[in-house]
Structures are given as C-alpha cells and as structure tokens.
PDB file of C-alpha atoms in Angstrom:
ATOM      1  CA  ALA A 458     136.082 103.409 190.353  1.00  0.00           C
ATOM      2  CA  ALA A 459     135.034 104.393 193.733  1.00  0.00           C
ATOM      3  CA  VAL A 460     138.497 103.977 195.189  1.00  0.00           C
ATOM      4  CA  LEU A 461     139.922 106.505 192.590  1.00  0.00           C
ATOM      5  CA  LEU A 462     137.192 108.968 193.079  1.00  0.00           C
ATOM      6  CA  GLY A 463     137.782 108.604 196.903  1.00  0.00           C
ATOM      7  CA  ARG A 464     141.636 109.259 196.438  1.00  0.00           C
ATOM      8  CA  ALA A 465     140.947 112.242 194.162  1.00  0.00           C
ATOM      9  CA  GLY A 466     138.726 113.872 197.343  1.00  0.00           C
ATOM     10  CA  VAL A 467     135.388 113.009 195.703  1.00  0.00           C
ATOM     11  CA  HIS A 468     133.047 111.851 198.606  1.00  0.00           C
ATOM     12  CA  SER A 469     129.735 112.452 196.819  1.00  0.00           C
ATOM     13  CA  TYR A 470     128.960 111.384 193.070  1.00  0.00           C
ATOM     14  CA  LEU A 471     125.756 111.728 191.043  1.00  0.00           C
ATOM     15  CA  ALA A 472     125.393 110.678 187.705  1.00  0.00           C
ATOM     16  CA  VAL A 473     122.171 111.332 185.445  1.00  0.00           C
ATOM     17  CA  PRO A 474     121.576 110.004 181.884  1.00  0.00           C
ATOM     18  CA  LEU A 475     121.037 112.514 178.824  1.00  0.00           C
ATOM     19  CA  ILE A 476     118.012 111.247 177.072  1.00  0.00           C
ATOM     20  CA  ALA A 477     116.245 112.661 174.077  1.00  0.00           C
ATOM     21  CA  ARG A 478     113.799 110.964 171.956  1.00  0.00           C
ATOM     22  CA  GLY A 479     114.195 107.873 173.794  1.00  0.00           C
ATOM     23  CA  GLU A 480     118.057 107.608 172.885  1.00  0.00           C
ATOM     24  CA  VAL A 481     120.760 107.866 175.510  1.00  0.00           C
ATOM     25  CA  LEU A 482     123.163 110.642 174.335  1.00  0.00           C
ATOM     26  CA  GLY A 483     125.813 110.712 177.493  1.00  0.00           C
ATOM     27  CA  ALA A 484     125.699 111.584 180.965  1.00  0.00           C
ATOM     28  CA  LEU A 485     125.736 114.463 183.467  1.00  0.00           C
ATOM     29  CA  ASP A 486     128.270 113.729 186.130  1.00  0.00           C
ATOM     30  CA  LEU A 487     128.287 115.776 189.276  1.00  0.00           C
ATOM     31  CA  LYS A 488     131.115 115.344 191.704  1.00  0.00           C
ATOM     32  CA  ARG A 489     131.636 116.937 195.327  1.00  0.00           C
ATOM     33  CA  THR A 490     134.926 117.539 197.057  1.00  0.00           C
ATOM     34  CA  ARG A 491     135.092 120.845 199.082  1.00  0.00           C
ATOM     35  CA  ASN A 492     131.342 120.778 199.959  1.00  0.00           C
ATOM     36  CA  PRO A 493     131.121 118.211 202.909  1.00  0.00           C
ATOM     37  CA  GLU A 494     127.483 117.691 202.269  1.00  0.00           C
ATOM     38  CA  PRO A 495     126.218 114.972 200.269  1.00  0.00           C
ATOM     39  CA  PHE A 496     123.920 115.118 197.407  1.00  0.00           C
ATOM     40  CA  SER A 497     120.363 115.713 198.512  1.00  0.00           C
ATOM     41  CA  GLU A 498     116.801 114.740 196.885  1.00  0.00           C
ATOM     42  CA  ASP A 499     116.582 118.405 195.672  1.00  0.00           C
ATOM     43  CA  ASP A 500     120.046 118.116 194.048  1.00  0.00           C
ATOM     44  CA  VAL A 501     118.932 115.126 192.319  1.00  0.00           C
ATOM     45  CA  LEU A 502     115.793 116.733 190.995  1.00  0.00           C
ATOM     46  CA  LEU A 503     117.772 119.842 189.756  1.00  0.00           C
ATOM     47  CA  ALA A 504     120.325 117.345 188.199  1.00  0.00           C
ATOM     48  CA  ARG A 505     117.353 115.656 186.388  1.00  0.00           C
ATOM     49  CA  GLU A 506     116.172 119.004 185.099  1.00  0.00           C
ATOM     50  CA  LEU A 507     119.252 120.142 183.874  1.00  0.00           C
ATOM     51  CA  ALA A 508     120.074 116.853 181.979  1.00  0.00           C
ATOM     52  CA  ALA A 509     116.711 116.872 180.430  1.00  0.00           C
ATOM     53  CA  ARG A 510     117.333 120.295 179.045  1.00  0.00           C
ATOM     54  CA  ALA A 511     120.835 119.696 177.973  1.00  0.00           C
ATOM     55  CA  ALA A 512     119.755 116.655 176.316  1.00  0.00           C
ATOM     56  CA  VAL A 513     117.153 118.266 174.142  1.00  0.00           C
ATOM     57  CA  GLN A 514     119.641 121.077 173.162  1.00  0.00           C
ATOM     58  CA  ILE A 515     122.276 118.461 171.911  1.00  0.00           C
ATOM     59  CA  ASP A 516     119.675 116.559 170.053  1.00  0.00           C
ATOM     60  CA  ASN A 517     118.594 119.778 168.195  1.00  0.00           C
ATOM     61  CA  ALA A 518     121.961 120.666 167.682  1.00  0.00           C
ATOM     62  CA  ARG A 519     122.586 117.126 166.014  1.00  0.00           C
ATOM     63  CA  TRP A 520     119.430 117.438 164.140  1.00  0.00           C
ATOM     64  CA  TYR A 521     120.347 120.787 162.675  1.00  0.00           C
ATOM     65  CA  GLN A 522     123.553 119.744 161.708  1.00  0.00           C
ATOM     66  CA  ASN A 523     122.327 116.513 159.777  1.00  0.00           C
ATOM     67  CA  ALA A 524     119.897 118.592 158.201  1.00  0.00           C
ATOM     68  CA  ARG A 525     122.525 121.134 156.970  1.00  0.00           C
ATOM     69  CA  ASP A 526     124.975 118.245 155.904  1.00  0.00           C
ATOM     70  CA  THR A 527     122.151 116.890 153.713  1.00  0.00           C
ATOM     71  CA  ALA A 528     120.884 119.880 152.269  1.00  0.00           C
ATOM     72  CA  LEU A 529     124.567 120.789 151.468  1.00  0.00           C
ATOM     73  CA  THR A 530     125.325 117.507 149.885  1.00  0.00           C
ATOM     74  CA  LEU A 531     121.922 117.752 147.781  1.00  0.00           C
ATOM     75  CA  GLN A 532     122.914 121.221 146.774  1.00  0.00           C
ATOM     76  CA  ARG A 533     126.713 120.634 145.935  1.00  0.00           C
ATOM     77  CA  SER A 534     125.438 117.447 143.708  1.00  0.00           C
ATOM     78  CA  LEU A 535     123.277 119.753 141.751  1.00  0.00           C
ATOM     79  CA  LEU A 536     125.499 122.164 140.934  1.00  0.00           C
ATOM     80  CA  PRO A 537     127.360 121.797 137.464  1.00  0.00           C
ATOM     81  CA  ARG A 538     130.923 121.067 136.875  1.00  0.00           C
ATOM     82  CA  HIS A 539     131.566 123.299 133.667  1.00  0.00           C
ATOM     83  CA  PRO A 540     134.605 123.621 131.859  1.00  0.00           C
ATOM     84  CA  SER A 541     136.614 126.751 132.015  1.00  0.00           C
ATOM     85  CA  VAL A 542     136.310 127.778 128.531  1.00  0.00           C
ATOM     86  CA  THR A 543     133.097 127.523 126.371  1.00  0.00           C
ATOM     87  CA  GLY A 544     132.428 129.212 123.110  1.00  0.00           C
ATOM     88  CA  GLY A 545     133.709 132.568 123.433  1.00  0.00           C
ATOM     89  CA  LEU A 546     133.926 132.695 127.254  1.00  0.00           C
ATOM     90  CA  GLU A 547     136.362 132.038 129.947  1.00  0.00           C
ATOM     91  CA  VAL A 548     134.281 131.252 133.143  1.00  0.00           C
ATOM     92  CA  ALA A 549     134.737 130.774 136.817  1.00  0.00           C
ATOM     93  CA  SER A 550     132.363 130.079 139.399  1.00  0.00           C
ATOM     94  CA  ARG A 551     132.027 129.544 143.381  1.00  0.00           C
ATOM     95  CA  TYR A 552     129.189 128.104 145.531  1.00  0.00           C
ATOM     96  CA  GLN A 553     129.516 129.132 149.349  1.00  0.00           C
ATOM     97  CA  PRO A 554     127.231 127.957 152.102  1.00  0.00           C
ATOM     98  CA  ALA A 555     125.662 129.885 154.519  1.00  0.00           C
ATOM     99  CA  GLY A 556     127.276 130.479 157.833  1.00  0.00           C
ATOM    100  CA  ALA A 557     124.281 129.743 159.630  1.00  0.00           C
ATOM    101  CA  THR A 558     123.532 126.208 160.823  1.00  0.00           C
ATOM    102  CA  ILE A 559     120.674 124.981 158.076  1.00  0.00           C
ATOM    103  CA  GLU A 560     120.463 128.291 155.804  1.00  0.00           C
ATOM    104  CA  VAL A 561     121.650 125.939 152.927  1.00  0.00           C
ATOM    105  CA  GLY A 562     119.828 125.260 149.639  1.00  0.00           C
ATOM    106  CA  GLY A 563     118.615 127.486 147.378  1.00  0.00           C
ATOM    107  CA  ASP A 564     121.253 129.226 145.267  1.00  0.00           C
ATOM    108  CA  TRP A 565     122.449 127.764 141.917  1.00  0.00           C
ATOM    109  CA  PHE A 566     124.346 128.850 138.722  1.00  0.00           C
ATOM    110  CA  ASP A 567     124.989 127.248 135.424  1.00  0.00           C
ATOM    111  CA  VAL A 568     126.836 127.519 132.316  1.00  0.00           C
ATOM    112  CA  ILE A 569     124.961 125.853 129.306  1.00  0.00           C
ATOM    113  CA  PRO A 570     126.945 125.538 125.955  1.00  0.00           C
ATOM    114  CA  LEU A 571     124.495 126.237 122.821  1.00  0.00           C
ATOM    115  CA  GLU A 572     124.586 126.180 119.138  1.00  0.00           C
ATOM    116  CA  ASP A 573     126.923 128.542 117.218  1.00  0.00           C
ATOM    117  CA  ASP A 574     129.611 129.202 119.913  1.00  0.00           C
ATOM    118  CA  LYS A 575     126.894 130.682 122.108  1.00  0.00           C
ATOM    119  CA  THR A 576     126.610 130.104 125.856  1.00  0.00           C
ATOM    120  CA  ALA A 577     123.794 130.689 128.398  1.00  0.00           C
ATOM    121  CA  LEU A 578     124.717 131.801 131.777  1.00  0.00           C
ATOM    122  CA  VAL A 579     122.283 131.294 134.634  1.00  0.00           C
ATOM    123  CA  VAL A 580     122.226 132.454 138.321  1.00  0.00           C
ATOM    124  CA  GLY A 581     119.104 131.910 140.471  1.00  0.00           C
ATOM    125  CA  ASP A 582     118.042 131.987 144.052  1.00  0.00           C
ATOM    126  CA  VAL A 583     115.140 129.813 145.639  1.00  0.00           C
ATOM    127  CA  MET A 584     113.460 131.693 148.365  1.00  0.00           C
ATOM    128  CA  GLY A 585     113.611 129.554 151.458  1.00  0.00           C
ATOM    129  CA  SER A 586     116.242 127.076 152.724  1.00  0.00           C
ATOM    130  CA  GLY A 587     116.977 123.562 153.499  1.00  0.00           C
ATOM    131  CA  ILE A 588     116.386 120.153 151.734  1.00  0.00           C
ATOM    132  CA  SER A 589     113.096 121.675 150.066  1.00  0.00           C
ATOM    133  CA  ALA A 590     114.942 124.710 148.787  1.00  0.00           C
ATOM    134  CA  ALA A 591     117.816 122.608 147.124  1.00  0.00           C
ATOM    135  CA  ALA A 592     115.254 120.320 145.875  1.00  0.00           C
ATOM    136  CA  THR A 593     113.297 123.021 144.096  1.00  0.00           C
ATOM    137  CA  MET A 594     116.640 124.569 142.877  1.00  0.00           C
ATOM    138  CA  GLY A 595     117.369 121.096 141.270  1.00  0.00           C
ATOM    139  CA  ARG A 596     114.260 121.168 139.524  1.00  0.00           C
ATOM    140  CA  LEU A 597     114.468 124.691 138.093  1.00  0.00           C
ATOM    141  CA  ARG A 598     117.990 124.028 137.183  1.00  0.00           C
ATOM    142  CA  THR A 599     117.064 121.081 135.045  1.00  0.00           C
ATOM    143  CA  ALA A 600     113.968 122.808 133.257  1.00  0.00           C
ATOM    144  CA  THR A 601     116.414 125.555 132.634  1.00  0.00           C
ATOM    145  CA  LYS A 602     118.991 123.482 130.753  1.00  0.00           C
ATOM    146  CA  ALA A 603     115.924 121.847 128.810  1.00  0.00           C
ATOM    147  CA  LEU A 604     114.624 125.147 127.681  1.00  0.00           C
ATOM    148  CA  ALA A 605     117.952 126.376 126.788  1.00  0.00           C
ATOM    149  CA  SER A 606     118.421 123.857 124.366  1.00  0.00           C
ATOM    150  CA  LEU A 607     115.552 125.248 122.362  1.00  0.00           C
ATOM    151  CA  ASP A 608     117.573 128.460 121.801  1.00  0.00           C
ATOM    152  CA  LEU A 609     114.607 130.730 122.888  1.00  0.00           C
ATOM    153  CA  ASP A 610     114.724 134.313 123.784  1.00  0.00           C
ATOM    154  CA  PRO A 611     115.753 134.887 127.465  1.00  0.00           C
ATOM    155  CA  ALA A 612     112.281 136.585 128.221  1.00  0.00           C
ATOM    156  CA  ARG A 613     110.605 133.519 126.723  1.00  0.00           C
ATOM    157  CA  ILE A 614     112.748 131.176 128.922  1.00  0.00           C
ATOM    158  CA  LEU A 615     111.799 133.192 132.080  1.00  0.00           C
ATOM    159  CA  GLU A 616     108.237 133.055 131.010  1.00  0.00           C
ATOM    160  CA  HIS A 617     108.221 129.060 130.895  1.00  0.00           C
ATOM    161  CA  LEU A 618     110.042 129.054 134.269  1.00  0.00           C
ATOM    162  CA  ASP A 619     107.428 131.196 135.775  1.00  0.00           C
ATOM    163  CA  ARG A 620     104.982 128.681 134.788  1.00  0.00           C
ATOM    164  CA  ILE A 621     106.900 125.612 136.019  1.00  0.00           C
ATOM    165  CA  THR A 622     107.769 127.413 139.334  1.00  0.00           C
ATOM    166  CA  ASP A 623     104.059 128.374 139.769  1.00  0.00           C
ATOM    167  CA  GLY A 624     103.345 124.635 139.915  1.00  0.00           C
ATOM    168  CA  LEU A 625     105.637 123.715 142.561  1.00  0.00           C
ATOM    169  CA  GLU A 626     104.159 124.183 145.825  1.00  0.00           C
ATOM    170  CA  GLN A 627     105.041 127.709 147.501  1.00  0.00           C
ATOM    171  CA  ALA A 628     108.056 128.092 145.467  1.00  0.00           C
ATOM    172  CA  ILE A 629     109.394 131.624 144.510  1.00  0.00           C
ATOM    173  CA  ALA A 630     112.583 132.376 142.976  1.00  0.00           C
ATOM    174  CA  THR A 631     114.702 135.078 141.534  1.00  0.00           C
ATOM    175  CA  CYS A 632     116.827 134.387 138.162  1.00  0.00           C
ATOM    176  CA  LEU A 633     118.844 135.968 135.711  1.00  0.00           C
ATOM    177  CA  TYR A 634     119.340 134.470 132.459  1.00  0.00           C
ATOM    178  CA  ALA A 635     121.792 135.497 129.803  1.00  0.00           C
ATOM    179  CA  VAL A 636     122.918 134.339 126.164  1.00  0.00           C
ATOM    180  CA  HIS A 637     126.391 135.363 125.092  1.00  0.00           C
ATOM    181  CA  ASP A 638     126.964 135.566 121.375  1.00  0.00           C
ATOM    182  CA  PRO A 639     130.484 135.686 120.450  1.00  0.00           C
ATOM    183  CA  HIS A 640     129.878 136.414 116.611  1.00  0.00           C
ATOM    184  CA  LEU A 641     127.778 139.085 117.559  1.00  0.00           C
ATOM    185  CA  ARG A 642     129.972 140.186 120.706  1.00  0.00           C
ATOM    186  CA  GLN A 643     126.704 140.763 123.021  1.00  0.00           C
ATOM    187  CA  CYS A 644     124.695 139.363 125.494  1.00  0.00           C
ATOM    188  CA  ARG A 645     120.873 139.121 125.613  1.00  0.00           C
ATOM    189  CA  ILE A 646     119.731 139.060 129.487  1.00  0.00           C
ATOM    190  CA  ALA A 647     116.378 138.533 130.964  1.00  0.00           C
ATOM    191  CA  ASN A 648     115.895 139.290 134.800  1.00  0.00           C
ATOM    192  CA  ALA A 649     113.201 137.566 137.210  1.00  0.00           C
ATOM    193  CA  GLY A 650     113.694 139.848 140.096  1.00  0.00           C
ATOM    194  CA  HIS A 651     117.382 139.296 140.516  1.00  0.00           C
ATOM    195  CA  LEU A 652     120.109 141.654 141.503  1.00  0.00           C
ATOM    196  CA  PRO A 653     121.730 143.139 138.345  1.00  0.00           C
ATOM    197  CA  PRO A 654     124.942 141.921 136.901  1.00  0.00           C
ATOM    198  CA  ALA A 655     128.119 144.034 136.779  1.00  0.00           C
ATOM    199  CA  ARG A 656     130.056 144.504 133.551  1.00  0.00           C
ATOM    200  CA  VAL A 657     133.647 145.190 133.384  1.00  0.00           C
ATOM    201  CA  ARG A 658     135.409 146.791 130.528  1.00  0.00           C
ATOM    202  CA  PRO A 659     139.085 147.602 130.204  1.00  0.00           C
ATOM    203  CA  GLY A 660     139.651 151.367 130.329  1.00  0.00           C
ATOM    204  CA  ARG A 661     135.948 152.036 131.870  1.00  0.00           C
ATOM    205  CA  PRO A 662     134.933 151.837 135.290  1.00  0.00           C
ATOM    206  CA  PRO A 663     132.626 148.856 136.250  1.00  0.00           C
ATOM    207  CA  GLU A 664     129.177 149.091 136.046  1.00  0.00           C
ATOM    208  CA  LEU A 665     125.949 147.598 137.183  1.00  0.00           C
ATOM    209  CA  LEU A 666     123.760 146.717 134.046  1.00  0.00           C
ATOM    210  CA  ASP A 667     120.399 148.965 133.849  1.00  0.00           C
ATOM    211  CA  LEU A 668     118.018 146.021 133.247  1.00  0.00           C
ATOM    212  CA  PRO A 669     113.891 145.715 133.850  1.00  0.00           C
ATOM    213  CA  THR A 670     114.009 144.000 137.265  1.00  0.00           C
ATOM    214  CA  GLY A 671     110.977 141.832 136.655  1.00  0.00           C
ATOM    215  CA  VAL A 672     109.175 139.858 139.064  1.00  0.00           C
ATOM    216  CA  PRO A 673     110.295 136.562 140.903  1.00  0.00           C
ATOM    217  CA  LEU A 674     109.624 133.262 138.910  1.00  0.00           C
ATOM    218  CA  GLY A 675     106.194 131.898 140.574  1.00  0.00           C
ATOM    219  CA  VAL A 676     104.623 135.179 141.080  1.00  0.00           C
ATOM    220  CA  GLY A 677     102.992 134.991 137.640  1.00  0.00           C
ATOM    221  CA  GLY A 678     100.888 137.261 135.260  1.00  0.00           C
ATOM    222  CA  VAL A 679     103.885 139.871 134.516  1.00  0.00           C
ATOM    223  CA  ALA A 680     105.943 139.778 131.363  1.00  0.00           C
ATOM    224  CA  PHE A 681     109.503 139.519 131.108  1.00  0.00           C
ATOM    225  CA  SER A 682     111.759 141.480 128.755  1.00  0.00           C
ATOM    226  CA  THR A 683     115.053 140.823 127.343  1.00  0.00           C
ATOM    227  CA  THR A 684     117.823 143.679 127.072  1.00  0.00           C
ATOM    228  CA  THR A 685     120.620 143.423 124.694  1.00  0.00           C
ATOM    229  CA  VAL A 686     124.225 144.512 125.817  1.00  0.00           C
ATOM    230  CA  GLY A 687     127.624 144.630 124.179  1.00  0.00           C
ATOM    231  CA  LEU A 688     130.434 142.394 125.490  1.00  0.00           C
ATOM    232  CA  GLU A 689     133.588 142.659 123.683  1.00  0.00           C
ATOM    233  CA  PRO A 690     136.735 140.303 123.954  1.00  0.00           C
ATOM    234  CA  GLY A 691     138.394 141.128 127.361  1.00  0.00           C
ATOM    235  CA  ASP A 692     134.664 142.481 128.867  1.00  0.00           C
ATOM    236  CA  GLN A 693     133.650 140.370 131.859  1.00  0.00           C
ATOM    237  CA  LEU A 694     130.253 139.838 133.365  1.00  0.00           C
ATOM    238  CA  VAL A 695     129.684 139.361 136.890  1.00  0.00           C
ATOM    239  CA  LEU A 696     126.604 137.294 138.022  1.00  0.00           C
ATOM    240  CA  TYR A 697     125.981 136.654 141.744  1.00  0.00           C
ATOM    241  CA  THR A 698     123.034 136.067 144.208  1.00  0.00           C
ATOM    242  CA  ASP A 699     122.202 138.455 147.055  1.00  0.00           C
ATOM    243  CA  GLY A 700     124.017 136.459 149.792  1.00  0.00           C
ATOM    244  CA  LEU A 701     127.172 138.122 148.312  1.00  0.00           C
ATOM    245  CA  VAL A 702     126.298 141.495 148.792  1.00  0.00           C
ATOM    246  CA  GLU A 703     123.433 141.664 151.431  1.00  0.00           C
ATOM    247  CA  THR A 704     124.126 142.277 155.148  1.00  0.00           C
ATOM    248  CA  ARG A 705     121.753 143.401 158.056  1.00  0.00           C
ATOM    249  CA  ARG A 706     124.430 146.202 158.612  1.00  0.00           C
ATOM    250  CA  HIS A 707     125.050 148.035 155.702  1.00  0.00           C
ATOM    251  CA  PRO A 708     122.834 149.562 153.039  1.00  0.00           C
ATOM    252  CA  LEU A 709     122.368 147.277 149.698  1.00  0.00           C
ATOM    253  CA  ASP A 710     123.590 150.581 147.666  1.00  0.00           C
ATOM    254  CA  GLN A 711     126.776 150.497 149.752  1.00  0.00           C
ATOM    255  CA  ARG A 712     127.610 146.901 149.147  1.00  0.00           C
ATOM    256  CA  LEU A 713     126.908 147.141 145.726  1.00  0.00           C
ATOM    257  CA  GLU A 714     129.539 150.173 145.320  1.00  0.00           C
ATOM    258  CA  THR A 715     131.862 147.968 147.216  1.00  0.00           C
ATOM    259  CA  LEU A 716     131.423 145.430 144.638  1.00  0.00           C
ATOM    260  CA  LEU A 717     132.083 147.634 141.811  1.00  0.00           C
ATOM    261  CA  THR A 718     135.166 148.880 143.507  1.00  0.00           C
ATOM    262  CA  LEU A 719     136.504 145.431 143.751  1.00  0.00           C
ATOM    263  CA  LEU A 720     135.942 144.674 140.098  1.00  0.00           C
ATOM    264  CA  GLY A 721     138.457 147.441 139.235  1.00  0.00           C
ATOM    265  CA  ASP A 722     141.178 145.388 137.826  1.00  0.00           C
ATOM    266  CA  PRO A 723     139.623 143.418 134.442  1.00  0.00           C
ATOM    267  CA  ARG A 724     142.937 141.768 134.112  1.00  0.00           C
ATOM    268  CA  ARG A 725     142.790 139.775 137.216  1.00  0.00           C
ATOM    269  CA  PRO A 726     142.474 136.016 136.861  1.00  0.00           C
ATOM    270  CA  LEU A 727     138.971 134.792 137.113  1.00  0.00           C
ATOM    271  CA  GLU A 728     139.571 132.095 139.684  1.00  0.00           C
ATOM    272  CA  GLU A 729     141.484 134.654 141.710  1.00  0.00           C
ATOM    273  CA  LEU A 730     138.683 137.120 141.347  1.00  0.00           C
ATOM    274  CA  CYS A 731     136.095 134.709 142.596  1.00  0.00           C
ATOM    275  CA  ASP A 732     138.172 133.927 145.512  1.00  0.00           C
ATOM    276  CA  MET A 733     138.683 137.777 146.380  1.00  0.00           C
ATOM    277  CA  LEU A 734     135.153 138.413 146.074  1.00  0.00           C
ATOM    278  CA  LEU A 735     134.011 135.662 148.479  1.00  0.00           C
ATOM    279  CA  ARG A 736     136.770 136.491 150.843  1.00  0.00           C
ATOM    280  CA  THR A 737     136.151 140.314 150.929  1.00  0.00           C
ATOM    281  CA  LEU A 738     132.372 140.415 150.599  1.00  0.00           C
ATOM    282  CA  HIS A 739     130.734 136.997 152.462  1.00  0.00           C
ATOM    283  CA  GLN A 740     130.213 137.735 155.798  1.00  0.00           C
ATOM    284  CA  PRO A 741     131.004 134.912 158.172  1.00  0.00           C
ATOM    285  CA  ASP A 742     127.600 135.235 160.013  1.00  0.00           C
ATOM    286  CA  ASN A 743     125.804 135.623 156.663  1.00  0.00           C
ATOM    287  CA  HIS A 744     122.448 133.924 156.801  1.00  0.00           C
ATOM    288  CA  ASP A 745     122.343 133.106 153.108  1.00  0.00           C
ATOM    289  CA  ASP A 746     124.485 131.148 150.583  1.00  0.00           C
ATOM    290  CA  VAL A 747     125.946 132.559 147.682  1.00  0.00           C
ATOM    291  CA  ALA A 748     126.087 131.404 144.050  1.00  0.00           C
ATOM    292  CA  LEU A 749     129.003 133.401 142.022  1.00  0.00           C
ATOM    293  CA  LEU A 750     129.582 133.456 138.378  1.00  0.00           C
ATOM    294  CA  VAL A 751     132.139 135.267 136.310  1.00  0.00           C
ATOM    295  CA  ALA A 752     132.498 135.202 132.613  1.00  0.00           C
ATOM    296  CA  ARG A 753     135.295 136.792 130.361  1.00  0.00           C
ATOM    297  CA  ALA A 754     134.738 137.358 126.752  1.00  0.00           C
ATOM    298  CA  GLN A 755     137.558 135.744 124.553  1.00  0.00           C
ATOM    299  CA  PRO A 756     138.069 136.171 120.876  1.00  0.00           C
ATOM    300  CA  LEU A 757     136.906 133.113 118.745  1.00  0.00           C
ATOM    301  CA  THR A 758     139.603 130.824 117.513  1.00  0.00           C
ATOM    302  CA  ARG A 759     139.558 130.030 113.943  1.00  0.00           C
ATOM    303  CA  ASP A 760     140.930 126.582 112.361  1.00  0.00           C
ATOM    304  CA  ALA A 761     143.992 127.398 110.445  1.00  0.00           C
ATOM    305  CA  PRO A 762     143.451 127.341 106.574  1.00  0.00           C
ATOM    306  CA  THR A 763     144.172 123.878 104.863  1.00  0.00           C
ATOM    307  CA  ASP A 764     145.928 123.735 101.512  1.00  0.00           C
TER     308      ASP A 764
END
C-alpha cells in the first residue's frame, strides 16, 4: 500500500478512526502530495477533532434513520387494508410519510363496515411524531373499531375516545368520525378538533362542510356534537389530515381553496384523485405525514327477485 501511495505522489498519510458510542464507524484518511511538509502534531490534533465530530454526526444520522424506519414500519402495520367497495361506498385512501427524518407516526384512517350497509369513516392525527405517536395511534384505532361495532352516535364515539385518550400519558389527537347510511343517503359526522371534510357533488362547486370544530381528544370536559349531511349517489366525501394542506409558507385558507379547486371533477377515478392530491398538495419538505380518505356514494345493488 505504501508503494502504491508513493507512486501516486503521496508522501505523508494520516488515518484517524471515526468512533462513536464505542463503535468504529470508519476512518478519516488525509494525504499530502503537493505540500512538501509532513503532517505535524497540530495536524493530528485537528484531524482527531474533525473525526470525532464527523463520527457523532454519522451516528446521529444512523440513529434518526433507524428511528424513522421503525416508526414507519409500525405505522404502516397499523393502517387498514380495506376493500375498495363497502356497503354503499366506493373508497380509496393513501398514507404519505413526512419528508423529515423522524416526523412519522401520528396520522391514521379507517373504513369500518357496519350493520345495515352502513360504513364508518375515520381520519385522525395524534400530535407528536415517532414511535410513541405511532403506538398511540394504534391504540386509538383499535378502540375506535371496537366502539364502532356498538353503532353509537358519532358524538358518543368521540366522547368515549376522549376518555381513552385522556388515560394515555400526554396524548392529544384530532379525529373526524363519520357514519354513512346509504338507505337514508346521509352521513352523520362528529369532529374533535380536526379540519373539515370536503363534499363534492355533481353540478355543484366542492365545499368544506360547516361542522362544529370541537376540541381534540384528550382535552376533556367539552361535549361533542353530531351533524347530519346529505350524501347522494355520486357524491364524494374527502377526509384528510393537516399534513395535506398546511405549510409554513401559505395561509391555511388559501391551501383549503386550492384543495377545493382540485376537487372540481367529481367523475375522476378515486385512486387517480388520491394520487393527484398528494402529488399536487404535499410538499417534499413537509414536516408532517398525511392520511387521505376519499369515499363516493354508490347506489345500493339489490338481489334480483326469484320465482
């Protein structure tokens, strides 16, 4: 090796190990060719300082990446794999992790088939990030599915979830819970501090539903209310978390107007709509993940009469 270095014109060589947490991560190699002076003791001290700082940064980067990968794996394992059609709804969904290193974990959605062709639609966002937020999300999602089977009023569902969240250490979450009834052609919706869903109806401009905002889950002491809205066959309901529309550079009202503009074609296939919304609205440097759930009301199919 020394012969090869000499042939390359290297007359002075210095190697310093990169060590962090007692583990050797690599080495810092320094070579001199044009400068005729050999490395001095001062050069060695400087190289050691550079190597120590570089090792810490490399180790931090590995730790952050491992934490992100763990949170993302947990998050994805907890999200549902729902059918594209349930009851009187056609549904599509997406989860997009944040662009930041460890800002992963708190957003979720769910599609829960209920009795009599009804369907519960849920979107929520646990405040915070990382493994803790993902674990809290999983506990809330499990509780929501259990409560949904009782066919309670949406406001009552949120009241139970509020008490459950209050029992989780330092947990706060926003949540939107809706129940679609295809026979009545309507949705009953309750909101816990979440952004309003959008309704898209053929022949009418898309709109944000005017719902009582409510307070986030885990705050406690404030009652929730249920609002009933019509949802005819062909109408769409778009539920999302704040990572889809919030940025540091634009007012929220402006971003919500952009969302409504993008929803102008009610005939667009839902899978294509989800991809377009994420591609257009979610910024690469966004420090929040996104859960997106789109549902289109369908006419109920009846079994053909038998003789």
